[in-house]
Every structure is written in structure tokens, then in C-alpha cells.
Coordinates of C-alpha atoms (C1' of nucleotides) in Angstrom, one line a residue:
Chain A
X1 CA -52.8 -46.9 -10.2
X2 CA -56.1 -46.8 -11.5
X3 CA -56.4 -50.4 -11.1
X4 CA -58.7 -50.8 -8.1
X5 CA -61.4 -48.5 -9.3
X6 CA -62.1 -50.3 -12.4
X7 CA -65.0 -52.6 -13.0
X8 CA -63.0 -55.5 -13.7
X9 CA -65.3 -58.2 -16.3
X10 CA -64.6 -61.7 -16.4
X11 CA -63.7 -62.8 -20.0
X12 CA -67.2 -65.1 -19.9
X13 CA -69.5 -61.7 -19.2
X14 CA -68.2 -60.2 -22.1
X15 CA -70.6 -60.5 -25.3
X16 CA -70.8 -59.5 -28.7
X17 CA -74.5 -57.9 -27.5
X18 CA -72.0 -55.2 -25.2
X19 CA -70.7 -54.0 -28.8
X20 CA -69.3 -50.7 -28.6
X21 CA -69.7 -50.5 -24.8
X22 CA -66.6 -49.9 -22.6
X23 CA -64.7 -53.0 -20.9
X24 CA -61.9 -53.6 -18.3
X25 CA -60.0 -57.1 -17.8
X26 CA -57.2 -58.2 -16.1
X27 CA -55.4 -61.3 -16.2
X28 CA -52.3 -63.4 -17.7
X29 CA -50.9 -63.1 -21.4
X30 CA -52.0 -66.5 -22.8
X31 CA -50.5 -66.5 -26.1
X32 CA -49.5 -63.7 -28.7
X33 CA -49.8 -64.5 -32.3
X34 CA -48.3 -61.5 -34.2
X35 CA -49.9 -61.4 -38.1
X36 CA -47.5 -57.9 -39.4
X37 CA -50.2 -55.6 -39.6
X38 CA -52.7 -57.7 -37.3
X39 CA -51.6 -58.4 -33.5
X40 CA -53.7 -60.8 -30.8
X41 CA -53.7 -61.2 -27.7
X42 CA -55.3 -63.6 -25.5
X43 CA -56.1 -62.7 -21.9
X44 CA -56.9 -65.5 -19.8
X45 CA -58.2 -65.0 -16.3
X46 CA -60.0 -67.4 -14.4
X47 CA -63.2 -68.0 -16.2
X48 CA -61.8 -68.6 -20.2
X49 CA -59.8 -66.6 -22.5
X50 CA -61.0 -62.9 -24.4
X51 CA -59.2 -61.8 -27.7
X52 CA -57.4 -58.4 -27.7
X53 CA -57.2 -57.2 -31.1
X54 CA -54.4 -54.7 -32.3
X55 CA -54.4 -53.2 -36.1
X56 CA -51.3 -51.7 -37.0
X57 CA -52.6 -48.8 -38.8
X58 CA -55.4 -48.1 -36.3
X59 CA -53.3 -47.8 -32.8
X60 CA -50.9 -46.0 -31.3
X61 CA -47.4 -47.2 -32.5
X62 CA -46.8 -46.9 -28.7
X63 CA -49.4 -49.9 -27.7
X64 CA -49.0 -52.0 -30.5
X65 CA -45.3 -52.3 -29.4
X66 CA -46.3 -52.6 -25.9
X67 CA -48.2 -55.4 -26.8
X68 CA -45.9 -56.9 -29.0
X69 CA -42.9 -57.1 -26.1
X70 CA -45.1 -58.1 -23.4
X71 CA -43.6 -61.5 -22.5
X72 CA -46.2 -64.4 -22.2
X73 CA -48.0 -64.9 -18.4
X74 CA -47.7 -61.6 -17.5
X75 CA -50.4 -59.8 -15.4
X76 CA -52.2 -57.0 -17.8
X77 CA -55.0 -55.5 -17.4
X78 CA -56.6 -53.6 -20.0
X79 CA -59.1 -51.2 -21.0
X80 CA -60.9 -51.1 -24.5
X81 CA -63.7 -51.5 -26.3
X82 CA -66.3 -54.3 -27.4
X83 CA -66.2 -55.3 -30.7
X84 CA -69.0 -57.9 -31.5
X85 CA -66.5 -60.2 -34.0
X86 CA -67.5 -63.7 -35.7
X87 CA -64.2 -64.1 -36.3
X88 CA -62.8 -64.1 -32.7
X89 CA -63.0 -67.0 -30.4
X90 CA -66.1 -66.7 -28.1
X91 CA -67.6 -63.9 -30.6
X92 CA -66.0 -61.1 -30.0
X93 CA -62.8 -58.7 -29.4
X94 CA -61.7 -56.2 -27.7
X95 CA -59.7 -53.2 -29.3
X96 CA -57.9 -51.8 -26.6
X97 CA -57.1 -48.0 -25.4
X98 CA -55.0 -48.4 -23.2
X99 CA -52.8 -51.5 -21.4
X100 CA -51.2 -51.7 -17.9
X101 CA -48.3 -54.2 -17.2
X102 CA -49.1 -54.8 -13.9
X103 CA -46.2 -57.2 -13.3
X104 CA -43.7 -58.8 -15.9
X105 CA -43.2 -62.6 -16.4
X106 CA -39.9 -64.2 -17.1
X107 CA -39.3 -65.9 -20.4
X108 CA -38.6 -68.8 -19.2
X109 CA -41.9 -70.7 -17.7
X110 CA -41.0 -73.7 -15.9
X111 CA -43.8 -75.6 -18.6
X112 CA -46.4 -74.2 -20.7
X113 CA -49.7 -73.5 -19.1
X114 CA -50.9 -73.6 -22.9
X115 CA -50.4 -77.2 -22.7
X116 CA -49.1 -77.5 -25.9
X117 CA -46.0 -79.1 -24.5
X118 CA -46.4 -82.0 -21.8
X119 CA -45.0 -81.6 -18.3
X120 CA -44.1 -84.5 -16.0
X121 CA -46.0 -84.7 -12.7
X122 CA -42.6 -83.9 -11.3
X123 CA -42.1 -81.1 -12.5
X124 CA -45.8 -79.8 -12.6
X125 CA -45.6 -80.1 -8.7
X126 CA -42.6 -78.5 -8.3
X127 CA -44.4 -75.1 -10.2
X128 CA -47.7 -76.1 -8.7
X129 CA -49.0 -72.2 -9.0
X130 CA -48.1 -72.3 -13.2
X131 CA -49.5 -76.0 -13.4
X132 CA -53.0 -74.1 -11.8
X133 CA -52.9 -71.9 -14.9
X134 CA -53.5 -74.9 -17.4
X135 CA -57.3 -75.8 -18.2
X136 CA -57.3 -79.5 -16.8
X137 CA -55.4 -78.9 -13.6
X138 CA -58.0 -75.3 -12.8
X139 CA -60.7 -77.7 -13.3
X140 CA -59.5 -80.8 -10.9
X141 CA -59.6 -78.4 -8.5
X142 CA -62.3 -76.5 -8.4
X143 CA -64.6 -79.9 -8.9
X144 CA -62.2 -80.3 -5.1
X145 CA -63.8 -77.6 -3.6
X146 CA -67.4 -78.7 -5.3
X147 CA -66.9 -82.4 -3.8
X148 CA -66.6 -80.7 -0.2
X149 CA -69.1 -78.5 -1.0
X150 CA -71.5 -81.0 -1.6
X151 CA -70.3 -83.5 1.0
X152 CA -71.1 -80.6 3.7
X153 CA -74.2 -79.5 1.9
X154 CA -75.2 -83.6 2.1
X155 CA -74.2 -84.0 5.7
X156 CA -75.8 -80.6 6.9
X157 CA -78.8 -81.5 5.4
X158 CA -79.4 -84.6 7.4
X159 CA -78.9 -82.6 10.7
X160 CA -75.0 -83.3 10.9
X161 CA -72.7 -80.9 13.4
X162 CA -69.7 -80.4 11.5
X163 CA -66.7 -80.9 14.3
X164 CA -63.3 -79.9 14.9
X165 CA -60.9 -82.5 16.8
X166 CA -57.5 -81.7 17.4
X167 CA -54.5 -82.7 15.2
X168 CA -52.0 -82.4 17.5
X169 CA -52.5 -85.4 19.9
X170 CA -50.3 -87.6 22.9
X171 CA -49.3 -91.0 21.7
X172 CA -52.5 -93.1 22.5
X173 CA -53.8 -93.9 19.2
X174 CA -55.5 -97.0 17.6
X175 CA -53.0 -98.6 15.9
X176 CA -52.2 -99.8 12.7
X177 CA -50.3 -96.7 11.3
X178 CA -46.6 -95.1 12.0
X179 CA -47.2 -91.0 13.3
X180 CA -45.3 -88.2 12.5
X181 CA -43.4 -87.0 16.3
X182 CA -43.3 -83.7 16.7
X183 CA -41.6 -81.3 19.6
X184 CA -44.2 -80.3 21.9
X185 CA -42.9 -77.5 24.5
X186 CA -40.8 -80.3 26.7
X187 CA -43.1 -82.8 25.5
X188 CA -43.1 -85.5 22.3
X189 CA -46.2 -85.1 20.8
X190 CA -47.7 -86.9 17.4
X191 CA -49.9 -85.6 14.3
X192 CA -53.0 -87.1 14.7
X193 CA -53.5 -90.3 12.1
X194 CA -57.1 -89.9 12.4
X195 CA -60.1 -88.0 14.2
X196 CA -61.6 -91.6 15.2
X197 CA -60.9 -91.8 19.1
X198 CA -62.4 -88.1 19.2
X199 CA -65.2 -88.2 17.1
X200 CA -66.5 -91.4 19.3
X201 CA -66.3 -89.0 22.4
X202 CA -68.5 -86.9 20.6
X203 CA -70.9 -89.4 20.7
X204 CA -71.0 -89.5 24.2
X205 CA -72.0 -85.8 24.4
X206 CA -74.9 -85.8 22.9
X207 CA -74.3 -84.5 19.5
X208 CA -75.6 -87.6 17.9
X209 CA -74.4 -87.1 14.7
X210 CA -71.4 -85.3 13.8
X211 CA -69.2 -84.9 10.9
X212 CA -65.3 -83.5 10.1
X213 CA -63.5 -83.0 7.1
X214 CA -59.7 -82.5 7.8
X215 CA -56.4 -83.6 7.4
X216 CA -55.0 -86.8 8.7
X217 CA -51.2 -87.5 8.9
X218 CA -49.6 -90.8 8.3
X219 CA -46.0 -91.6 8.5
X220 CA -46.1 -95.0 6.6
X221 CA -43.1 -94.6 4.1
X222 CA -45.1 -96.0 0.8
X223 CA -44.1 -94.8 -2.1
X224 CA -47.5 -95.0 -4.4
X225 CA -50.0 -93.3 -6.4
X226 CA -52.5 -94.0 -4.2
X227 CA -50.8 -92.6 -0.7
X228 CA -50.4 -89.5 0.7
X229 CA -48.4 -88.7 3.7
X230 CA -50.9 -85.9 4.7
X231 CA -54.3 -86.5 3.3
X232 CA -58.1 -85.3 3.2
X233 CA -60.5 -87.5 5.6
X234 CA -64.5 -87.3 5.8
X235 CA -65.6 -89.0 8.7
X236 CA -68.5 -89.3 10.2
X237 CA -69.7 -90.4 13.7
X238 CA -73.9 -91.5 14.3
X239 CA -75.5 -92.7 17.8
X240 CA -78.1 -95.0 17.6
X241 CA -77.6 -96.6 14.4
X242 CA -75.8 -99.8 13.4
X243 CA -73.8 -100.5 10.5
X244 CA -75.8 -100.7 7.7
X245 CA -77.2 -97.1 8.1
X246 CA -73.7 -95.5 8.0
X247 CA -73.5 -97.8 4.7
X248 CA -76.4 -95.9 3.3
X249 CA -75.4 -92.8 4.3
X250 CA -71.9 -93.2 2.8
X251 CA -73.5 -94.9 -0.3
X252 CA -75.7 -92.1 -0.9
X253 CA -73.0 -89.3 -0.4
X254 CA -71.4 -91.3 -3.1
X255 CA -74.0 -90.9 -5.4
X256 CA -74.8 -87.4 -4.5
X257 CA -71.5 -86.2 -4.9
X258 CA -71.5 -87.8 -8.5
X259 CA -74.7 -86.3 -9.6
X260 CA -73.6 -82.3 -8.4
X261 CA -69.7 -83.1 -10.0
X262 CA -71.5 -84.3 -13.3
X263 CA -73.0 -81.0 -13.7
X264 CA -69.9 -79.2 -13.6
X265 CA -69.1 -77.5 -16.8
X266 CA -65.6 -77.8 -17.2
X267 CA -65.5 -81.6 -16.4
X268 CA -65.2 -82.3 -19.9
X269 CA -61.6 -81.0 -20.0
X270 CA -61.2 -83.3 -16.9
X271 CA -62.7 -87.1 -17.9
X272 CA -65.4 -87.9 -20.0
X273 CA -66.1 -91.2 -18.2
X274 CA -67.8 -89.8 -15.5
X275 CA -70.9 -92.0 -14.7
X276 CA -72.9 -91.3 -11.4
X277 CA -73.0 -94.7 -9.8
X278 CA -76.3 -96.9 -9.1
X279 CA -77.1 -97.7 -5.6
X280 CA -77.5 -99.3 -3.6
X281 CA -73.9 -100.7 -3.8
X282 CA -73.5 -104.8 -3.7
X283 CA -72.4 -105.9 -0.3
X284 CA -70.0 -109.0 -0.2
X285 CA -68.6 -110.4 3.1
X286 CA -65.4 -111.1 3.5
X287 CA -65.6 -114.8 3.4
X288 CA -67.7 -114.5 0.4
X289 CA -65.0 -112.1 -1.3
X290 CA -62.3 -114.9 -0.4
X291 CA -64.1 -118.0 -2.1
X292 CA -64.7 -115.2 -5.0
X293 CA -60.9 -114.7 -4.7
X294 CA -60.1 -118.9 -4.7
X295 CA -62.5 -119.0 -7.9
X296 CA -60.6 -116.2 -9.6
X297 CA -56.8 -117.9 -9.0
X298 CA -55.9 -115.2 -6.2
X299 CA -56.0 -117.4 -3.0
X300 CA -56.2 -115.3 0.4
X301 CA -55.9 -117.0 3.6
X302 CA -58.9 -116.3 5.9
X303 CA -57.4 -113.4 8.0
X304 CA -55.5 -111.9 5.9
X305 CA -56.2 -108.7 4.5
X306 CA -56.6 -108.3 0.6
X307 CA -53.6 -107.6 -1.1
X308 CA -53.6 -104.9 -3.8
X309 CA -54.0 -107.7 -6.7
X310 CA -56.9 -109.1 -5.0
X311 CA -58.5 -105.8 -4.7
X312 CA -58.1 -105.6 -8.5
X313 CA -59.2 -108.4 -9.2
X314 CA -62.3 -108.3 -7.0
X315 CA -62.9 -105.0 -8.4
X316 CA -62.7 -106.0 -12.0
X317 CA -65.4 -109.0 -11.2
X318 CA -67.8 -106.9 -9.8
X319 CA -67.3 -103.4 -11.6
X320 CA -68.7 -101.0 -9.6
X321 CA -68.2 -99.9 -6.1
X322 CA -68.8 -102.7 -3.7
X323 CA -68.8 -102.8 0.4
X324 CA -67.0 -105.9 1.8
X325 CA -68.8 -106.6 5.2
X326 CA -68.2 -108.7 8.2
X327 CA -63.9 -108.4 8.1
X328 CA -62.1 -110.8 11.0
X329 CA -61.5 -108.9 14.2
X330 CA -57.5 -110.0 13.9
X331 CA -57.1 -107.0 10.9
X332 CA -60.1 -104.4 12.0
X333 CA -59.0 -101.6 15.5
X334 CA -60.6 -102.6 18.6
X335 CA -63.4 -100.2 18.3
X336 CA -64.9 -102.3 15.8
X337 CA -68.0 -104.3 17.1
X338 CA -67.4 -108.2 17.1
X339 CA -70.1 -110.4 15.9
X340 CA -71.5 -112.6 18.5
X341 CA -70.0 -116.2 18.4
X342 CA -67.7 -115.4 15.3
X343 CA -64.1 -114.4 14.6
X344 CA -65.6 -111.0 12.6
X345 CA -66.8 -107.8 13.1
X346 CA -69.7 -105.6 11.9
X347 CA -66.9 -103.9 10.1
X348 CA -66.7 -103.0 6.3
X349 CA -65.0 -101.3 3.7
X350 CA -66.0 -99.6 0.3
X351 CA -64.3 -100.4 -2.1
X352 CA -64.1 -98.7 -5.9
X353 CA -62.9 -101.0 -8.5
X354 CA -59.5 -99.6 -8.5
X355 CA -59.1 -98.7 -4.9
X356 CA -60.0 -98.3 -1.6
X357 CA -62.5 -95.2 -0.9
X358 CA -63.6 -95.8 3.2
X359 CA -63.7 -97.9 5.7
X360 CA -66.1 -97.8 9.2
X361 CA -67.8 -100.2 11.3
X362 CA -70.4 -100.5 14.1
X363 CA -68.0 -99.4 17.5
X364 CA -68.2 -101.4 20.8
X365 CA -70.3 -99.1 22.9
X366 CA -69.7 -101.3 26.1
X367 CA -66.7 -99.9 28.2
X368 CA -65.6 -103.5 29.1
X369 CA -65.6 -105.0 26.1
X370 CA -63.4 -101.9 24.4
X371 CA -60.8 -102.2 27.1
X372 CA -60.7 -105.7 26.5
X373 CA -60.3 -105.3 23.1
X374 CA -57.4 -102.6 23.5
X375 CA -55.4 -104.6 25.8
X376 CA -56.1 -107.9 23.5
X377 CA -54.2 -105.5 20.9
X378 CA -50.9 -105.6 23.3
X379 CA -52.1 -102.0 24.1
X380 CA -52.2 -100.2 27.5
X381 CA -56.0 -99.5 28.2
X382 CA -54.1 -96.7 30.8
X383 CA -53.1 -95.1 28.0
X384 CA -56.6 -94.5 26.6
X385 CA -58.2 -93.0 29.6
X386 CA -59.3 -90.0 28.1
X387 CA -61.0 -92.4 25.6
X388 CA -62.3 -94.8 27.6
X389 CA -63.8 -92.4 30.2
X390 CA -66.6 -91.3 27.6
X391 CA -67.5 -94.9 27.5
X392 CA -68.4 -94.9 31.6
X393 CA -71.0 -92.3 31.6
X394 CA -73.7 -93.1 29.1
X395 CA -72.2 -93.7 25.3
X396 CA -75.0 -95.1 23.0
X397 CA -74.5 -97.3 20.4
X398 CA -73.0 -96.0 17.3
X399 CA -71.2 -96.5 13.6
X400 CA -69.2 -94.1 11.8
X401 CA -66.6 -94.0 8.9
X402 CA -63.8 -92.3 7.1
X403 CA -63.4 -91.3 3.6
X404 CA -60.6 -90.6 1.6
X405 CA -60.9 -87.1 -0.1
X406 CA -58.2 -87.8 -2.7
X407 CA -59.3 -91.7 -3.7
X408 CA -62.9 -90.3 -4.3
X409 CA -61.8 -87.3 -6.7
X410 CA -59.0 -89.5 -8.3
X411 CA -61.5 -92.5 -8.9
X412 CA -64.2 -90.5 -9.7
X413 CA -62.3 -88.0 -12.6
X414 CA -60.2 -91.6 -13.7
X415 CA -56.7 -89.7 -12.3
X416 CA -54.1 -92.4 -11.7
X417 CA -51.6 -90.3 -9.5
X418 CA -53.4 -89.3 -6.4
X419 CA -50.7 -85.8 -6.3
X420 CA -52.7 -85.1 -9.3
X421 CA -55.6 -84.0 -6.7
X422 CA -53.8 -82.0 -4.1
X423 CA -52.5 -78.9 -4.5
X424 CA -49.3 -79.1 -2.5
X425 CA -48.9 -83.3 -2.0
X426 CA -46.8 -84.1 0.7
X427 CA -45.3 -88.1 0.3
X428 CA -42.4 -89.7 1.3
X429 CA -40.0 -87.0 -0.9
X430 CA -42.0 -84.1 -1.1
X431 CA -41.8 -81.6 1.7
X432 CA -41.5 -78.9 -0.9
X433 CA -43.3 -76.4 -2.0
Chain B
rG1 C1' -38.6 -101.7 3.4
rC2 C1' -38.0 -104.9 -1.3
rC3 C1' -37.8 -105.2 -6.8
rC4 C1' -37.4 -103.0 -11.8
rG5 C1' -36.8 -98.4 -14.8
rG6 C1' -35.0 -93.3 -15.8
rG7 C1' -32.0 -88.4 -15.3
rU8 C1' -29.9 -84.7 -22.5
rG9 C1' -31.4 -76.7 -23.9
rG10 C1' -36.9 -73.3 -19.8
rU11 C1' -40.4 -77.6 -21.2
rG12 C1' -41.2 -82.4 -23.7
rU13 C1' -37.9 -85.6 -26.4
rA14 C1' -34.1 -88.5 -30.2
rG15 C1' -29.3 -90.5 -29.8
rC16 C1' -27.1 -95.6 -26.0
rG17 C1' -18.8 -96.4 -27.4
rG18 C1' -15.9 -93.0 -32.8
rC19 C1' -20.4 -90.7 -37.9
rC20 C1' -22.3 -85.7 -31.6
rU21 C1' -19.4 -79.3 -33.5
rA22 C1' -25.9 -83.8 -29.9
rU23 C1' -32.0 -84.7 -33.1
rC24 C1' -36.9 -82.8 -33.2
rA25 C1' -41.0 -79.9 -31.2
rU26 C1' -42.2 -75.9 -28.2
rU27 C1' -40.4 -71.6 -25.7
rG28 C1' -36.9 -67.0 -26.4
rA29 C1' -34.6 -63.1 -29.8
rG30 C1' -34.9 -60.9 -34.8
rC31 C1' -37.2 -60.5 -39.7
rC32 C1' -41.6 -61.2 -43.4
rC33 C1' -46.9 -61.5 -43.2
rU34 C1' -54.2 -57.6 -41.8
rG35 C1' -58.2 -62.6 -39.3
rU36 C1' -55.0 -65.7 -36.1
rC37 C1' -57.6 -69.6 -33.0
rG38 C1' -51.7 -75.7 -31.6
rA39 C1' -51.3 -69.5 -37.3
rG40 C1' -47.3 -69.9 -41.2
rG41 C1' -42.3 -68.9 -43.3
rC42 C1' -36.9 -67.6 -42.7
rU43 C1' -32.5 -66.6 -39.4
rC44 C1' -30.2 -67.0 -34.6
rG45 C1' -29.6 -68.4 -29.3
rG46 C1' -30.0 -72.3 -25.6
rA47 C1' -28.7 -78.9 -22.9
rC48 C1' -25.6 -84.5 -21.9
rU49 C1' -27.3 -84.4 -12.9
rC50 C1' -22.6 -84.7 -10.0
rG51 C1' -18.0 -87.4 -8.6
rG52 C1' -14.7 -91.4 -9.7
rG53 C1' -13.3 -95.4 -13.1
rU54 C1' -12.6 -98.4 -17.9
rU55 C1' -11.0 -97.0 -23.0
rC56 C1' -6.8 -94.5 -28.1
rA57 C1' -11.9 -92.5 -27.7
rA58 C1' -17.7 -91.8 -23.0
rA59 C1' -24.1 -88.4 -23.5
rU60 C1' -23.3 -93.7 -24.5
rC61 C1' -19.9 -98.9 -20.5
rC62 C1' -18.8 -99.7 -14.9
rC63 C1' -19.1 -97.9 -9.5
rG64 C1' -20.9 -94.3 -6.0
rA65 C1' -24.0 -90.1 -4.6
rC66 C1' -28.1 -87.1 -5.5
rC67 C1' -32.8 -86.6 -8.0
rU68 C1' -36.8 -89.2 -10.2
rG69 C1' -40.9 -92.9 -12.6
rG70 C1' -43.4 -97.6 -11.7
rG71 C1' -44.7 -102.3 -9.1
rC72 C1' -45.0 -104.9 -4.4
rG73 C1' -45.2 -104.6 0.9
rC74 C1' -47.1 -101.7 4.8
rC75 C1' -51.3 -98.5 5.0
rA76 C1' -56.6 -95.4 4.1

RNA sequence: GCCCGGGUGGUGUAGCGGCCUAUCAUUGAGCCCUGUCGAGGCUCGGACUCGGGUUCAAAUCCCGACCUGGGCGCCA
């Protein structure tokens, strides 16, 4: 096969300006549109489509025909020459020599990467690697891998150490969410729901600010288009710092992350609505949020948490991302810093109009007061000896959070389904593929 | 976990007791066509999730299973 010594070009390097030069591409078989005497095909590979021309009367009977039967999404690649062409899409053609079926599709495509027929998400999922071949769903993800991008490029920048905390834990954890057991040798072991405990320890090493981006596993059986079962986290851990400075961290990542995805060239064929958000974002405390809430006819008891119609409504009222500071210690972990004298915490969540994005607070540094806090939470401060034990030795203040991967891509593009932003989404029916 | 929807050719749909030998689009096969760009035209092929029940008659009504969409709760 001749295959791997040819200088492959991507359909976008091609211009009518190479006219009458030489050209190899590969890809899939878009679409065939067969005139009689005049055949097209349309390559796609992973930058855009290029136009293969075929005249009847000018080619082999042999490759006209090959063309002809090639069945749609099959991998070709093909060598010919540059034709400079007003009439083709992006300006030019290519006449081909010669064409090599390097594997055959089936007829019958589980949907239409054209897109000229709608899939349900269902069934999108369930041929996730076709679903990649349409314009919109390439494009989601590739503005994935520019969000991490520029959240490490952010974080890095400020003197960040990106860590690594294991996902496989023992069952101490902080509460709050159901885990996933797994067999561990002759042990029961859990997937972790979070990096929290470990990224505080961190703290306590010295490595004063520190940063991971990895997956978190929660066992919770909703059944939503916001939840995942296995999702994305950003978290970040700072010493020295108190709440509000994580806020402006998080606030500005926001921002930042907006400005690069903005830029993006194929966003158009994502949203339109894309607006890179002002900050600094309004903060509202919780009590302040609940007497918005009364004024609005949604009445929440102080203490409770926000239900998802509150949330709304809070969000349509102020229309634009939003912290809520200063939560009751009853619904925030026990590593959340009370206020002195009050029934809250230095504690806060960011909220997008629609959803949810992160939540973090300022930690209790003070070893007493955390195992206090633990066993106030009916839990076994025993238990959390390898947590606790960083707290003994020198841990300096500090304030972190986590962000949701997903919820920032899916209310950034405007997605509704938050499967739309993972490649594989794993939920309370989906083990598969 | 609770509540409400839905499962019809490969894909997306119409039909919701007899007029169904099941609609339309797209895909596929074949034919016509030398500038298509959601090409066009003609011909053909391809489907009622499964099991039980009601009825003279079931894609259509009822029950169960499986799959699935949405809302709420929990949760991030």
C-alpha cells in the first residue's frame, strides 16, 4: 500500500492557487451526486469537505465506476490533480488519477452524518463514533478539548501544580453523595466522588496552589439532563487565601474561557449566542437570595437548599452568572469554614442562570474544629485519619472549588442535554458503548 | 425514588379499532441527465419492540416485560 508514503493534505490546504499541482487526501465519502456524464464526490476529513470531480468522457471507465459504487462513509483516499474551479465549493476540484478504497462502509449508517435527517440523542449515543462525523457534534468537541486547554493554560499561568489524586479510595468520604463499590483484591473499595479530601492534604505539603482536572463518580440514581454518573471536575485548592480570592479566580477562568471558545471558528455551527460574560459576577447571600425568592412567590425555608425552580427563577431575575455566598452550615460538608457567631459558612456557589456550574468555600484549617465538624455530621472522625493527620502538622488556611466540566460547556454553547457534551456519557442506563 | 409521555422500514416520521396490501422524507438498488453544492426526474426494495388479553376485526384498546423522552426529588 502506497498509503503511508503519501503527503496526505487536509481538504482546508488545498487552493485554487495549487492549480495543476499534484494532491493526496484521504478521508470518508460524504455524499455522491451522480449528473450522467458529470460525477462528484465529496471527501470529508477532519478539517471540511474537497470536491472530486469525475467527467465521463475524460476518465477511465474503470474509476468513474469505482467511484460511482463506492458506498457513502467509506475511507478513500485519493490522488489527483488541482483544478482551480469557481464552480466547486471552497474554489476548487480535484480530478482524480487514481482512488484507493481503503475500507468499505455498509449501506446502512445508523443516521446520516450529513445531517439532513435528524437523529435522537438516543440513538446518536448509541453510534457515538458516526454522530462525531456530523459538523455540530466535531465541533462540541473539539471547543471540549479548547475549554481544558485554556482552563490549564489559565491555571498554569498563575503558578498552579496540576495534581493527580487517586480515584480509587476506602469508604471515608465527605458526605452528601451515594459511591459506586467496587471489588478491591479482598477488600470493598469505592470510586472516588471527588478529589476534595486529597487536594486539602496537598495543602498541607507545601504546594500552595494546586489544580486537577479529572473524573468524579457519583452513584446518585437521577435521571436528568443535567447529571452524569461519571463526570468532568476542575478543582482547585489555594493556601493562604480566603474565599473571595478563589471567587475571583473561578470568575476570571470563567471569562477567560469564554473569550478563547469565542474565537473558535467552527462555533457558529455550535450556538450563535455565545456572549463572554462581564465580571465581576453579582454576589448574593443566601438570605438575601431567600427574601429574593419570597418576593418572587417561590418561598424557601431558611436551611433548605434551593430547589431547581428556585434556581430558575433566581437565575431568570438576575441573568447572568451569579455567586450565592454565606450558605447555612446544616447543607454545606464539614470542611466548609463557619462564620463566627452565625448558623453559615464562608461557603458559596456559582450559579449560571440555568444551572449549577461550582461550588467551594473557605476550609476549616483548625484540626479541632474539623473533627468537630465531622463527628457533628454523625461521622466517625476515626475514619478520616489519613485526612485529619495533615491538619496536625502545620496546614495553612485555604479555599478551593470544583467545577463542572459538562455544566460549563453545556451552558456556555446553550446545549440542553448534558450527554450532548461527553463523548461516551455514562447515567443511570447507559453503561454502553 | 415519584409523576407524566413515547416505542412504526437503516434514520426521522404519519396513522391511534375495519378505509393499512401502513403515509411521507431520507438512505439503498436500477435507469435518465455534463456543474452538482439538501441536485432533479422515473421505477423498485425495506417497518408496526416482545408476550398475554379484549374484539367478528388490533399498529390502533387493556395488562405485563423490555427499551426510551421529559419533569420533580436527591445531587454537582
Amino acid at each position: 500500500m502506497k498509503l503511508f508514503g503519501r503527503n496526505r493534505s487536509y481538504s482546508n490546504e488545498i487552493t485554487a492557487e495549487h492549480s495543476g499541482e499534484p494532491v493526496s487526501i484521504a478521508g470518508w465519502v460524504h455524499e455522491k451526486r451522480d449528473l450522467g456524464g458529470l460525477f462528484f464526490l465529496l471527501v470529508r476529513d477532519r478539517e471540511g469537505l474537497a470536491q472530486v470531480t469525475l467527467h465521463k468522457r475524460e476518465v477511465d471507465r474503470e474509476l468513474f465506476e469505482q467511484a460511482r459504487k463506492v458506498p457513502r462513509e467509506s475511507v478513500v483516499a485519493i490522488d489527483g490533480i488541482i483544478k482551480g474551479e469557481p464552480k466547486a465549493p471552497g474554489g476548487y476540484e480535484l480530478l482524480p488519477k487514481r482512488i484507493e478504497v481503503l475500507s468499505v462502509a455498509s449501506y446502512d449508517l445508523p443516521l446520516d452524518p450529513t445531517g439532513k435527517v435528524g437523529a435522537e440523542l438516543d440513538t446518536r449515543l448509541d453510534a457515538r463514533f458516526m454522530d462525531l462525523r456530523s459538523e455540530r457534534t466535531k465541533h462540541i468537541f473539539i471547543i471540549r478539548s479548547q475549554v481544558l486547554k485554556a482552563i490549564r493554560d489559565f491555571l498554569n499561568e498563575r503558578g498552579f501544580i496540576e495534581i493527580n489524586t487517586p480515584k480509587i479510595v476506602s469508604a471515608a468520604t465527605e458526605g452528601g453523595t451515594a459511591l459506586f463499590p467496587i471489588s478491591y483484591f479482598e477488600r470493598e473499595a469505592f470510586l472516588n466522588q471527588s478529589p476534595q479530601l486529597y487536594k486539602q492534604m496537598l495543602i498541607a505539603s507545601g504546594f500552595d496552589k494546586v489544580f486537577e482536572i479529572a473524573p468524579i463518580f457519583r452513584a446518585e440514581e437521577h435521571d436528568t439532563t443535567k447529571h452524569l454518573n461519571e463526570a468532568m471536575s476542575v478543582d482547585i485548592e489555594v493556601a493562604f487565601v480566603s474565599a473571595e480570592e478563589v471567587m475571583r479566580i473561578l470568575e476570571e477562568l470563567i471569562a477567560f474561557v469564554y473569550s478563547k471558545v469565542a474565537l473558535y471558528p467552527g462555533l457558529d455551527s455550535v450556538t450563535t449566542q455565545l456572549e463572554v460574560p462581564k465580571i465581576p459576577f453579582q454576589r448574593i447571600r443566601y438570605d438575601e437570595a431567600i427574601e429574593l425568592l419570597a418576593d418572587a412567590g417561590e418561598p424557601i425555608e431558611w436551611g433548605d437548599d434551593l430547589s431547581t425552580s428556585a434556581e430558575h427563577k433566581l437565575g431568570a431575575r438576575i441573568g447572568a452568572h451569579y455567586f450565592i455566598t454565606e450558605w447555612p452550615r446544616a447543607i454545606k460538608p464539614f470542611y466548609a469554614q463557619p462564620i463566627e457567631d452565625k448558623e453559615t459558612t464562608n461557603a458559596f456557589d456559582l450559579m449560571h442562570p440555568r444551572l449549577e456550574l461550582a461550588s467551594g468555600s473557605q476550609r476549616v484549617h483548625s484540626y479541632e474544629l474539623l473533627k468537630q465538624n465531622i463527628e457533628s455530621k454523625g461521622l466517625s472522625a476515626a475514619s478520616f485519619a489519613f485526612y485529619l493527620d495533615a491538619f496536625r502538622y502545620g496546614m495553612p488556611p485555604h479555599a478551593g472549588w470544583g467545577l463542572g466540566v459538562e455544566r460549563l460547556l453545556m451552558s456556555m454553547l446553550g446545549i440542553e442535554n448534558v450527554r450532548e457534551v461527553v463523548l461516551f456519557p455514562r447515567d443511570r442506563r447507559r453503561l454502553v458503548p
